[in-house]
């Protein structure tokens, strides 16, 4: 199993969970797909309405600046110069915003106490956060990501106003206990919920292009072998990624894999789908965690991030627990997403040299922060191996 493909469940009255074929003929319930595409019940069920208000149209600019609000109050600012259109932003406590850009820009942050603004220069492809001093003053700080700090030039992908699309082939195995109309409706709604969250954080949406089943070997009890079997027997065909939900395993009583993939832009993702005791929002988080890995995200030490290593616990059963990515992984996913939108890349090694360079800087820093977690180091080695292969081919 590749790095970054292991999650754990801890605590709670239900059994402890832990993290992440018959060749299928496409068979689509078009009514269910219409439900998916309309995005029904997503915000109502999962409480993910955008708390970032941007009073300007979103434009398709290749770079991005990520700003998180780690204060206890709403922060307002406006873009006053640089590579993004002028506009006004309002960021709720605990939320984050992505600002499309094509290079550095300047923002004016409103100081609520004095009712004036402080102008700050921001670098492209970087992360910032609002914090509060002991006196309560709101200040903007940069998250150090080891570059000398970031882009001295735009990555040059060109403008693209359209949302990006990840085409998904959706499958369940032959151990799924529910009838097809039931599991199809359930999973399409889950994909719709995940799609809405992805759109907010990295301007990507999920498009289910086919739905079907595959047969698993019940003698296989190792999760990584089941993933290998899934890869061998299911072709992605017209999809970018095949996402399979397997029900063949017994309910675990200890830590174990909940889902997994081989790494960024890999063609297959496998997720466990069995216990009725897991609330749907936690299943959405698990799906988004694996899609995060697909987009280059790594495990995060931030306890509220979708990319935390221990994904399911008593705390996450609270209906008010946010479903959100951390700022650094949001930056990674947005940059990879721009490559999907602008260049239709299908391999991690096919990213532009500028994007790869920035990702290597970020992964090096993340590997230092979390030395016991191998995901950042594994993705860094993937990029380095791809660069070495290109150099040998010159």
mmCIF file of C-alpha atoms in Angstrom:
data_model
loop_
_atom_site.group_PDB
_atom_site.id
_atom_site.type_symbol
_atom_site.label_atom_id
_atom_site.label_comp_id
_atom_site.label_asym_id
_atom_site.label_seq_id
_atom_site.Cartn_x
_atom_site.Cartn_y
_atom_site.Cartn_z
ATOM 1 C CA UNK A 1 0.000 0.000 0.000
ATOM 2 C CA UNK A 2 1.373 3.407 -0.882
ATOM 3 C CA UNK A 3 2.167 6.001 1.719
ATOM 4 C CA UNK A 4 -0.762 8.102 2.782
ATOM 5 C CA UNK A 5 -3.262 5.292 2.460
ATOM 6 C CA UNK A 6 -3.891 4.423 6.089
ATOM 7 C CA UNK A 7 -6.556 5.826 8.402
ATOM 8 C CA UNK A 8 -7.605 4.868 11.868
ATOM 9 C CA UNK A 9 -10.796 5.013 13.877
ATOM 10 C CA UNK A 10 -10.545 5.596 17.591
ATOM 11 C CA UNK A 11 -13.098 5.613 20.373
ATOM 12 C CA UNK A 12 -16.883 5.636 20.311
ATOM 13 C CA UNK A 13 -19.525 3.050 21.111
ATOM 14 C CA UNK A 14 -19.455 1.519 17.666
ATOM 15 C CA UNK A 15 -16.747 -0.900 16.518
ATOM 16 C CA UNK A 16 -13.337 0.644 15.896
ATOM 17 C CA UNK A 17 -12.755 1.360 12.253
ATOM 18 C CA UNK A 18 -9.633 2.039 10.401
ATOM 19 C CA UNK A 19 -8.396 3.387 7.135
ATOM 20 C CA UNK A 20 -7.538 4.137 3.036
ATOM 21 C CA UNK A 21 -13.742 -7.788 -9.065
ATOM 22 C CA UNK A 22 -16.085 -8.792 -11.700
ATOM 23 C CA UNK A 23 -15.309 -6.716 -14.793
ATOM 24 C CA UNK A 24 -18.169 -4.305 -14.873
ATOM 25 C CA UNK A 25 -20.466 -3.323 -17.697
ATOM 26 C CA UNK A 26 -21.594 0.270 -17.324
ATOM 27 C CA UNK A 27 -25.192 0.390 -16.172
ATOM 28 C CA UNK A 28 -26.445 3.810 -15.196
ATOM 29 C CA UNK A 29 -29.575 4.752 -13.323
ATOM 30 C CA UNK A 30 -30.153 8.069 -15.044
ATOM 31 C CA UNK A 31 -32.640 9.266 -12.443
ATOM 32 C CA UNK A 32 -30.024 8.715 -9.727
ATOM 33 C CA UNK A 33 -27.390 10.501 -11.798
ATOM 34 C CA UNK A 34 -29.727 13.473 -12.114
ATOM 35 C CA UNK A 35 -29.975 13.506 -8.326
ATOM 36 C CA UNK A 36 -26.192 13.533 -8.146
ATOM 37 C CA UNK A 37 -25.786 16.323 -10.649
ATOM 38 C CA UNK A 38 -28.326 18.538 -8.961
ATOM 39 C CA UNK A 39 -26.416 18.151 -5.687
ATOM 40 C CA UNK A 40 -29.573 17.542 -3.633
ATOM 41 C CA UNK A 41 -29.530 17.791 0.185
ATOM 42 C CA UNK A 42 -25.786 18.356 0.392
ATOM 43 C CA UNK A 43 -25.652 21.609 2.285
ATOM 44 C CA UNK A 44 -28.717 20.766 4.318
ATOM 45 C CA UNK A 45 -27.344 17.410 5.483
ATOM 46 C CA UNK A 46 -23.700 18.239 5.970
ATOM 47 C CA UNK A 47 -23.619 21.912 6.881
ATOM 48 C CA UNK A 48 -21.016 22.913 4.326
ATOM 49 C CA UNK A 49 -22.451 26.175 3.104
ATOM 50 C CA UNK A 50 -19.645 28.524 2.115
ATOM 51 C CA UNK A 51 -18.655 30.920 4.877
ATOM 52 C CA UNK A 52 -16.334 32.824 2.566
ATOM 53 C CA UNK A 53 -18.073 35.638 0.740
ATOM 54 C CA UNK A 54 -16.308 36.952 -2.322
ATOM 55 C CA UNK A 55 -17.928 39.968 -3.915
ATOM 56 C CA UNK A 56 -16.136 39.492 -7.246
ATOM 57 C CA UNK A 57 -16.570 36.917 -10.011
ATOM 58 C CA UNK A 58 -14.232 33.907 -9.800
ATOM 59 C CA UNK A 59 -11.731 34.068 -12.618
ATOM 60 C CA UNK A 60 -9.566 31.249 -13.879
ATOM 61 C CA UNK A 61 -6.059 32.225 -12.799
ATOM 62 C CA UNK A 62 -3.348 29.599 -12.524
ATOM 63 C CA UNK A 63 -1.866 30.455 -9.115
ATOM 64 C CA UNK A 64 -3.571 30.613 -5.751
ATOM 65 C CA UNK A 65 -3.224 32.112 -2.291
ATOM 66 C CA UNK A 66 -4.788 30.273 0.650
ATOM 67 C CA UNK A 67 -5.837 32.194 3.763
ATOM 68 C CA UNK A 68 -7.165 30.533 6.948
ATOM 69 C CA UNK A 69 -8.962 32.297 9.770
ATOM 70 C CA UNK A 70 -7.716 30.942 13.103
ATOM 71 C CA UNK A 71 -9.282 33.684 15.171
ATOM 72 C CA UNK A 72 -12.576 33.656 17.059
ATOM 73 C CA UNK A 73 -14.032 36.426 14.929
ATOM 74 C CA UNK A 74 -14.996 37.183 11.330
ATOM 75 C CA UNK A 75 -12.254 38.901 9.313
ATOM 76 C CA UNK A 76 -12.862 41.189 6.336
ATOM 77 C CA UNK A 77 -10.390 42.288 3.679
ATOM 78 C CA UNK A 78 -10.215 43.461 0.108
ATOM 79 C CA UNK A 79 -7.774 42.945 -2.753
ATOM 80 C CA UNK A 80 -6.127 46.297 -3.541
ATOM 81 C CA UNK A 81 -3.350 45.451 -5.954
ATOM 82 C CA UNK A 82 -1.496 42.765 -7.855
ATOM 83 C CA UNK A 83 -2.576 39.869 -9.994
ATOM 84 C CA UNK A 84 -6.158 39.242 -8.817
ATOM 85 C CA UNK A 85 -9.269 41.328 -9.544
ATOM 86 C CA UNK A 86 -10.160 43.856 -6.865
ATOM 87 C CA UNK A 87 -12.834 42.500 -4.575
ATOM 88 C CA UNK A 88 -14.064 42.173 -1.026
ATOM 89 C CA UNK A 89 -13.849 39.087 1.192
ATOM 90 C CA UNK A 90 -15.476 38.047 4.445
ATOM 91 C CA UNK A 91 -14.008 35.017 6.212
ATOM 92 C CA UNK A 92 -15.778 33.377 9.144
ATOM 93 C CA UNK A 93 -13.883 32.080 12.172
ATOM 94 C CA UNK A 94 -12.335 28.667 11.502
ATOM 95 C CA UNK A 95 -12.839 28.795 7.740
ATOM 96 C CA UNK A 96 -10.411 29.350 4.877
ATOM 97 C CA UNK A 97 -10.439 31.040 1.481
ATOM 98 C CA UNK A 98 -8.659 30.400 -1.814
ATOM 99 C CA UNK A 99 -7.835 33.474 -3.900
ATOM 100 C CA UNK A 100 -7.106 32.780 -7.583
ATOM 101 C CA UNK A 101 -4.140 34.834 -8.786
ATOM 102 C CA UNK A 102 -1.413 34.923 -11.396
ATOM 103 C CA UNK A 103 1.342 36.138 -9.118
ATOM 104 C CA UNK A 104 1.713 38.199 -5.912
ATOM 105 C CA UNK A 105 -1.011 40.557 -4.730
ATOM 106 C CA UNK A 106 -1.804 42.980 -1.923
ATOM 107 C CA UNK A 107 -4.769 42.974 0.424
ATOM 108 C CA UNK A 108 -6.116 45.536 2.865
ATOM 109 C CA UNK A 109 -7.282 43.926 6.116
ATOM 110 C CA UNK A 110 -9.895 45.795 8.083
ATOM 111 C CA UNK A 111 -8.989 46.561 11.692
ATOM 112 C CA UNK A 112 -12.336 46.430 13.443
ATOM 113 C CA UNK A 113 -11.170 48.409 16.462
ATOM 114 C CA UNK A 114 -9.872 51.412 14.507
ATOM 115 C CA UNK A 115 -12.023 50.924 11.403
ATOM 116 C CA UNK A 116 -9.027 51.337 9.095
ATOM 117 C CA UNK A 117 -7.016 48.878 6.984
ATOM 118 C CA UNK A 118 -3.532 47.391 7.025
ATOM 119 C CA UNK A 119 -2.109 46.577 3.577
ATOM 120 C CA UNK A 120 -0.161 43.296 3.322
ATOM 121 C CA UNK A 121 1.790 41.812 0.396
ATOM 122 C CA UNK A 122 1.042 38.136 -0.377
ATOM 123 C CA UNK A 123 3.090 35.705 -2.488
ATOM 124 C CA UNK A 124 1.436 33.351 -4.959
ATOM 125 C CA UNK A 125 1.143 29.627 -4.155
ATOM 126 C CA UNK A 126 1.548 30.268 -0.427
ATOM 127 C CA UNK A 127 -0.542 29.855 2.724
ATOM 128 C CA UNK A 128 -1.386 32.497 5.309
ATOM 129 C CA UNK A 129 -3.494 32.617 8.446
ATOM 130 C CA UNK A 130 -5.188 35.226 10.571
ATOM 131 C CA UNK A 131 -4.286 34.946 14.246
ATOM 132 C CA UNK A 132 -4.960 37.048 17.327
ATOM 133 C CA UNK A 133 -2.523 38.610 19.756
ATOM 134 C CA UNK A 134 -3.169 38.490 23.507
ATOM 135 C CA UNK A 135 -4.706 41.918 23.232
ATOM 136 C CA UNK A 136 -7.146 40.622 20.611
ATOM 137 C CA UNK A 137 -5.590 42.303 17.593
ATOM 138 C CA UNK A 138 -5.983 40.342 14.329
ATOM 139 C CA UNK A 139 -2.730 39.786 12.421
ATOM 140 C CA UNK A 140 -1.896 37.959 9.203
ATOM 141 C CA UNK A 141 1.055 35.538 9.213
ATOM 142 C CA UNK A 142 2.656 33.326 6.595
ATOM 143 C CA UNK A 143 2.890 29.545 6.976
ATOM 144 C CA UNK A 144 6.525 28.699 6.277
ATOM 145 C CA UNK A 145 6.812 26.110 3.537
ATOM 146 C CA UNK A 146 10.521 26.199 3.004
ATOM 147 C CA UNK A 147 10.964 27.813 -0.342
ATOM 148 C CA UNK A 148 12.635 31.081 0.271
ATOM 149 C CA UNK A 149 9.233 31.607 0.211
ATOM 150 C CA UNK A 150 7.345 30.586 -2.726
ATOM 151 C CA UNK A 151 6.756 31.574 -6.217
ATOM 152 C CA UNK A 152 9.026 34.215 -7.625
ATOM 153 C CA UNK A 153 7.005 33.800 -10.808
ATOM 154 C CA UNK A 154 3.629 32.423 -11.827
ATOM 155 C CA UNK A 155 3.461 28.792 -12.912
ATOM 156 C CA UNK A 156 2.291 29.862 -16.367
ATOM 157 C CA UNK A 157 -0.655 27.505 -16.846
ATOM 158 C CA UNK A 158 -2.909 30.158 -18.299
ATOM 159 C CA UNK A 159 -6.386 31.269 -17.311
ATOM 160 C CA UNK A 160 -9.213 28.750 -17.128
ATOM 161 C CA UNK A 161 -12.562 29.964 -15.823
ATOM 162 C CA UNK A 162 -14.277 26.581 -15.849
ATOM 163 C CA UNK A 163 -14.425 24.285 -12.855
ATOM 164 C CA UNK A 164 -12.282 21.189 -13.234
ATOM 165 C CA UNK A 165 -13.897 17.753 -13.430
ATOM 166 C CA UNK A 166 -12.760 14.392 -12.102
ATOM 167 C CA UNK A 167 -14.606 11.660 -14.005
ATOM 168 C CA UNK A 168 -15.479 8.813 -11.646
ATOM 169 C CA UNK A 169 -16.356 5.201 -12.295
ATOM 170 C CA UNK A 170 -18.349 4.169 -9.213
ATOM 171 C CA UNK A 171 -18.525 0.517 -8.112
ATOM 172 C CA UNK A 172 -19.540 -1.779 -5.261
ATOM 173 C CA UNK A 173 -18.401 -5.360 -4.838
ATOM 174 C CA UNK A 174 -20.586 -8.465 -4.849
ATOM 175 C CA UNK A 175 -20.760 -8.451 -1.021
ATOM 176 C CA UNK A 176 -22.834 -5.246 -0.905
ATOM 177 C CA UNK A 177 -26.002 -6.324 1.000
ATOM 178 C CA UNK A 178 -28.398 -3.640 -0.272
ATOM 179 C CA UNK A 179 -30.384 -3.754 -3.498
ATOM 180 C CA UNK A 180 -28.923 -1.765 -6.370
ATOM 181 C CA UNK A 181 -31.393 1.180 -6.263
ATOM 182 C CA UNK A 182 -30.613 1.604 -2.544
ATOM 183 C CA UNK A 183 -26.796 1.533 -2.693
ATOM 184 C CA UNK A 184 -26.718 3.529 -5.924
ATOM 185 C CA UNK A 185 -28.785 6.341 -4.455
ATOM 186 C CA UNK A 186 -26.734 6.293 -1.234
ATOM 187 C CA UNK A 187 -23.368 6.503 -2.979
ATOM 188 C CA UNK A 188 -24.431 9.077 -5.569
ATOM 189 C CA UNK A 189 -25.590 11.360 -2.767
ATOM 190 C CA UNK A 190 -22.258 10.846 -1.014
ATOM 191 C CA UNK A 191 -20.383 11.710 -4.193
ATOM 192 C CA UNK A 192 -22.505 14.845 -4.543
ATOM 193 C CA UNK A 193 -21.696 15.903 -0.975
ATOM 194 C CA UNK A 194 -17.987 15.337 -1.564
ATOM 195 C CA UNK A 195 -18.157 17.197 -4.872
ATOM 196 C CA UNK A 196 -19.603 20.306 -3.214
ATOM 197 C CA UNK A 197 -16.773 20.391 -0.693
ATOM 198 C CA UNK A 198 -14.102 19.882 -3.368
ATOM 199 C CA UNK A 199 -15.582 22.721 -5.396
ATOM 200 C CA UNK A 200 -15.246 25.073 -2.442
ATOM 201 C CA UNK A 201 -11.637 24.160 -1.640
ATOM 202 C CA UNK A 202 -10.023 23.537 -5.018
ATOM 203 C CA UNK A 203 -12.511 24.328 -7.825
ATOM 204 C CA UNK A 204 -12.968 20.692 -8.807
ATOM 205 C CA UNK A 205 -16.143 18.644 -9.025
ATOM 206 C CA UNK A 206 -16.821 14.922 -9.285
ATOM 207 C CA UNK A 207 -18.725 13.606 -12.301
ATOM 208 C CA UNK A 208 -19.943 10.013 -12.058
ATOM 209 C CA UNK A 209 -19.781 8.658 -15.606
ATOM 210 C CA UNK A 210 -20.724 5.025 -14.871
ATOM 211 C CA UNK A 211 -21.969 2.834 -12.026
ATOM 212 C CA UNK A 212 -21.501 -0.907 -11.621
ATOM 213 C CA UNK A 213 -20.231 -3.881 -9.608
ATOM 214 C CA UNK A 214 -17.214 -6.163 -9.444
ATOM 215 C CA UNK A 215 -16.549 -9.529 -7.819
ATOM 216 C CA UNK A 216 -14.020 -9.854 -5.007
ATOM 217 C CA UNK A 217 -12.156 -12.965 -3.935
ATOM 218 C CA UNK A 218 -13.549 -13.724 -0.479
ATOM 219 C CA UNK A 219 -10.419 -15.701 0.356
ATOM 220 C CA UNK A 220 -8.413 -12.456 0.285
ATOM 221 C CA UNK A 221 -8.275 -10.869 3.723
ATOM 222 C CA UNK A 222 -5.434 -8.412 3.130
ATOM 223 C CA UNK A 223 -6.639 -4.939 2.140
ATOM 224 C CA UNK A 224 -3.670 -4.108 -0.088
ATOM 225 C CA UNK A 225 -4.208 -7.370 -2.002
ATOM 226 C CA UNK A 226 -7.861 -6.479 -2.463
ATOM 227 C CA UNK A 227 -6.760 -3.131 -3.902
ATOM 228 C CA UNK A 228 -4.428 -4.976 -6.287
ATOM 229 C CA UNK A 229 -7.297 -7.250 -7.323
ATOM 230 C CA UNK A 230 -9.528 -4.213 -7.880
ATOM 231 C CA UNK A 231 -6.867 -2.593 -10.069
ATOM 232 C CA UNK A 232 -6.382 -5.759 -12.091
ATOM 233 C CA UNK A 233 -10.040 -6.503 -12.791
ATOM 234 C CA UNK A 234 -11.621 -3.036 -13.181
ATOM 235 C CA UNK A 235 -10.622 -0.747 -16.022
ATOM 236 C CA UNK A 236 -11.207 2.973 -15.731
ATOM 237 C CA UNK A 237 -12.209 3.262 -19.413
ATOM 238 C CA UNK A 238 -13.632 6.783 -19.921
ATOM 239 C CA UNK A 239 -13.133 7.746 -16.257
ATOM 240 C CA UNK A 240 -10.130 9.358 -14.568
ATOM 241 C CA UNK A 241 -10.453 7.190 -11.467
ATOM 242 C CA UNK A 242 -12.377 4.090 -10.382
ATOM 243 C CA UNK A 243 -13.691 4.315 -6.802
ATOM 244 C CA UNK A 244 -14.727 0.961 -5.358
ATOM 245 C CA UNK A 245 -16.667 0.356 -2.139
ATOM 246 C CA UNK A 246 -16.046 -3.098 -0.693
ATOM 247 C CA UNK A 247 -18.269 -4.868 1.867
ATOM 248 C CA UNK A 248 -16.425 -8.173 2.060
ATOM 249 C CA UNK A 249 -14.621 -7.581 5.360
ATOM 250 C CA UNK A 250 -15.943 -8.289 8.832
ATOM 251 C CA UNK A 251 -16.544 -5.325 11.125
ATOM 252 C CA UNK A 252 -13.138 -4.625 12.706
ATOM 253 C CA UNK A 253 -12.482 -4.566 16.436
ATOM 254 C CA UNK A 254 -9.106 -2.840 16.203
ATOM 255 C CA UNK A 255 -7.233 -0.398 14.023
ATOM 256 C CA UNK A 256 -7.071 -1.255 10.352
ATOM 257 C CA UNK A 257 -7.272 0.196 6.862
ATOM 258 C CA UNK A 258 -10.491 1.979 5.948
ATOM 259 C CA UNK A 259 -9.451 2.970 2.454
ATOM 260 C CA UNK A 260 -6.461 3.387 0.203
ATOM 261 C CA UNK A 261 -4.876 4.310 -3.091
ATOM 262 C CA UNK A 262 -1.344 4.185 -4.517
ATOM 263 C CA UNK A 263 -0.747 7.910 -4.574
ATOM 264 C CA UNK A 264 -1.525 11.117 -6.491
ATOM 265 C CA UNK A 265 -3.507 10.719 -9.737
ATOM 266 C CA UNK A 266 -3.539 6.944 -9.357
ATOM 267 C CA UNK A 267 -6.329 5.248 -11.302
ATOM 268 C CA UNK A 268 -8.006 3.342 -8.431
ATOM 269 C CA UNK A 269 -9.312 4.101 -4.931
ATOM 270 C CA UNK A 270 -10.711 1.398 -2.633
ATOM 271 C CA UNK A 271 -12.908 2.131 0.421
ATOM 272 C CA UNK A 272 -14.599 -0.108 2.995
ATOM 273 C CA UNK A 273 -18.388 0.073 3.045
ATOM 274 C CA UNK A 274 -19.993 -2.060 5.688
ATOM 275 C CA UNK A 275 -20.824 -0.844 9.188
ATOM 276 C CA UNK A 276 -24.262 0.709 9.594
ATOM 277 C CA UNK A 277 -22.969 2.411 12.750
ATOM 278 C CA UNK A 278 -20.895 4.983 10.869
ATOM 279 C CA UNK A 279 -22.804 8.241 10.204
ATOM 280 C CA UNK A 280 -22.926 9.460 6.635
ATOM 281 C CA UNK A 281 -20.876 12.654 7.261
ATOM 282 C CA UNK A 282 -17.979 10.469 8.436
ATOM 283 C CA UNK A 283 -18.273 8.375 5.282
ATOM 284 C CA UNK A 284 -18.121 11.599 3.254
ATOM 285 C CA UNK A 285 -14.942 12.526 5.140
ATOM 286 C CA UNK A 286 -13.363 9.166 4.345
ATOM 287 C CA UNK A 287 -14.178 9.579 0.652
ATOM 288 C CA UNK A 288 -12.736 13.115 0.674
ATOM 289 C CA UNK A 289 -9.631 11.892 2.495
ATOM 290 C CA UNK A 290 -8.904 9.419 -0.290
ATOM 291 C CA UNK A 291 -9.678 11.971 -3.003
ATOM 292 C CA UNK A 292 -7.309 14.296 -1.155
ATOM 293 C CA UNK A 293 -4.533 11.719 -1.602
ATOM 294 C CA UNK A 294 -5.518 11.435 -5.264
ATOM 295 C CA UNK A 295 -4.879 15.197 -5.542
ATOM 296 C CA UNK A 296 -1.541 15.075 -3.719
ATOM 297 C CA UNK A 297 -2.672 15.817 -0.148
ATOM 298 C CA UNK A 298 -0.809 14.165 2.730
ATOM 299 C CA UNK A 299 -1.653 13.457 6.365
ATOM 300 C CA UNK A 300 -2.031 16.596 8.446
ATOM 301 C CA UNK A 301 -1.324 17.184 12.149
ATOM 302 C CA UNK A 302 -4.292 19.573 12.283
ATOM 303 C CA UNK A 303 -7.064 17.814 14.263
ATOM 304 C CA UNK A 304 -9.952 19.325 12.268
ATOM 305 C CA UNK A 305 -8.536 18.548 8.810
ATOM 306 C CA UNK A 306 -10.049 15.906 6.553
ATOM 307 C CA UNK A 307 -6.448 14.749 6.059
ATOM 308 C CA UNK A 308 -5.764 13.930 9.734
ATOM 309 C CA UNK A 309 -4.432 10.405 10.192
ATOM 310 C CA UNK A 310 -7.028 9.395 12.825
ATOM 311 C CA UNK A 311 -10.151 10.067 10.868
ATOM 312 C CA UNK A 312 -13.074 8.775 12.925
ATOM 313 C CA UNK A 313 -13.495 9.375 16.659
ATOM 314 C CA UNK A 314 -16.141 10.441 19.187
ATOM 315 C CA UNK A 315 -15.504 14.101 18.397
ATOM 316 C CA UNK A 316 -16.261 13.701 14.691
ATOM 317 C CA UNK A 317 -19.731 12.333 15.491
ATOM 318 C CA UNK A 318 -20.787 15.827 16.521
ATOM 319 C CA UNK A 319 -23.079 17.218 13.816
ATOM 320 C CA UNK A 320 -21.274 20.565 14.076
ATOM 321 C CA UNK A 321 -17.826 19.104 13.416
ATOM 322 C CA UNK A 322 -16.600 20.829 10.227
ATOM 323 C CA UNK A 323 -15.806 18.879 7.072
ATOM 324 C CA UNK A 324 -12.825 20.795 5.733
ATOM 325 C CA UNK A 325 -9.243 20.552 4.507
ATOM 326 C CA UNK A 326 -6.317 22.281 6.191
ATOM 327 C CA UNK A 327 -4.701 25.250 4.377
ATOM 328 C CA UNK A 328 -1.486 23.500 3.286
ATOM 329 C CA UNK A 329 -3.276 20.534 1.730
ATOM 330 C CA UNK A 330 -5.763 22.944 0.160
ATOM 331 C CA UNK A 331 -2.811 24.659 -1.531
ATOM 332 C CA UNK A 332 -1.453 21.319 -2.783
ATOM 333 C CA UNK A 333 -4.833 20.172 -4.107
ATOM 334 C CA UNK A 334 -5.551 23.505 -5.776
ATOM 335 C CA UNK A 335 -2.218 23.447 -7.626
ATOM 336 C CA UNK A 336 -2.742 19.870 -8.821
ATOM 337 C CA UNK A 337 -6.327 20.778 -9.699
ATOM 338 C CA UNK A 338 -5.097 23.635 -11.897
ATOM 339 C CA UNK A 339 -3.010 21.113 -13.827
ATOM 340 C CA UNK A 340 -6.114 18.947 -14.297
ATOM 341 C CA UNK A 341 -8.156 21.936 -15.480
ATOM 342 C CA UNK A 342 -5.548 23.475 -17.748
ATOM 343 C CA UNK A 343 -3.517 20.536 -19.035
ATOM 344 C CA UNK A 344 -5.620 17.411 -18.376
ATOM 345 C CA UNK A 345 -2.654 15.643 -16.775
ATOM 346 C CA UNK A 346 -3.107 11.993 -15.803
ATOM 347 C CA UNK A 347 0.218 11.310 -14.062
ATOM 348 C CA UNK A 348 1.922 12.963 -11.100
ATOM 349 C CA UNK A 349 5.179 13.055 -13.048
ATOM 350 C CA UNK A 350 3.449 14.996 -15.870
ATOM 351 C CA UNK A 351 2.914 18.146 -13.767
ATOM 352 C CA UNK A 352 4.728 21.228 -15.005
ATOM 353 C CA UNK A 353 8.288 21.712 -13.671
ATOM 354 C CA UNK A 354 7.207 24.817 -11.723
ATOM 355 C CA UNK A 355 4.370 22.941 -9.993
ATOM 356 C CA UNK A 356 6.631 20.002 -9.204
ATOM 357 C CA UNK A 357 9.264 22.330 -7.785
ATOM 358 C CA UNK A 358 6.737 24.000 -5.475
ATOM 359 C CA UNK A 359 5.316 20.641 -4.365
ATOM 360 C CA UNK A 360 8.796 19.334 -3.555
ATOM 361 C CA UNK A 361 9.359 22.370 -1.337
ATOM 362 C CA UNK A 362 6.086 21.771 0.495
ATOM 363 C CA UNK A 363 6.575 18.010 0.908
ATOM 364 C CA UNK A 364 10.081 18.518 2.328
ATOM 365 C CA UNK A 365 8.707 20.798 5.023
ATOM 366 C CA UNK A 366 5.778 18.504 5.817
ATOM 367 C CA UNK A 367 8.134 15.516 6.131
ATOM 368 C CA UNK A 368 10.099 17.459 8.755
ATOM 369 C CA UNK A 369 6.948 18.373 10.669
ATOM 370 C CA UNK A 370 5.610 14.784 10.758
ATOM 371 C CA UNK A 371 8.653 12.470 10.511
ATOM 372 C CA UNK A 372 6.656 9.426 11.673
ATOM 373 C CA UNK A 373 4.202 9.739 8.800
ATOM 374 C CA UNK A 374 5.554 8.569 5.463
ATOM 375 C CA UNK A 375 3.035 10.177 3.093
ATOM 376 C CA UNK A 376 4.907 13.455 2.415
ATOM 377 C CA UNK A 377 8.234 11.662 1.999
ATOM 378 C CA UNK A 378 6.634 9.078 -0.295
ATOM 379 C CA UNK A 379 5.110 11.730 -2.578
ATOM 380 C CA UNK A 380 8.394 13.646 -2.589
ATOM 381 C CA UNK A 381 10.207 10.499 -3.745
ATOM 382 C CA UNK A 382 7.616 10.021 -6.509
ATOM 383 C CA UNK A 383 8.351 13.511 -7.838
ATOM 384 C CA UNK A 384 12.098 13.025 -7.576
ATOM 385 C CA UNK A 385 11.914 9.692 -9.392
ATOM 386 C CA UNK A 386 9.878 11.284 -12.176
ATOM 387 C CA UNK A 387 12.413 14.098 -12.551
ATOM 388 C CA UNK A 388 15.293 11.614 -12.642
ATOM 389 C CA UNK A 389 13.527 9.589 -15.357
ATOM 390 C CA UNK A 390 12.996 12.727 -17.444
ATOM 391 C CA UNK A 391 16.663 13.707 -17.038
ATOM 392 C CA UNK A 392 17.764 10.268 -18.215
ATOM 393 C CA UNK A 393 15.561 10.600 -21.297
ATOM 394 C CA UNK A 394 17.123 13.907 -22.383
#
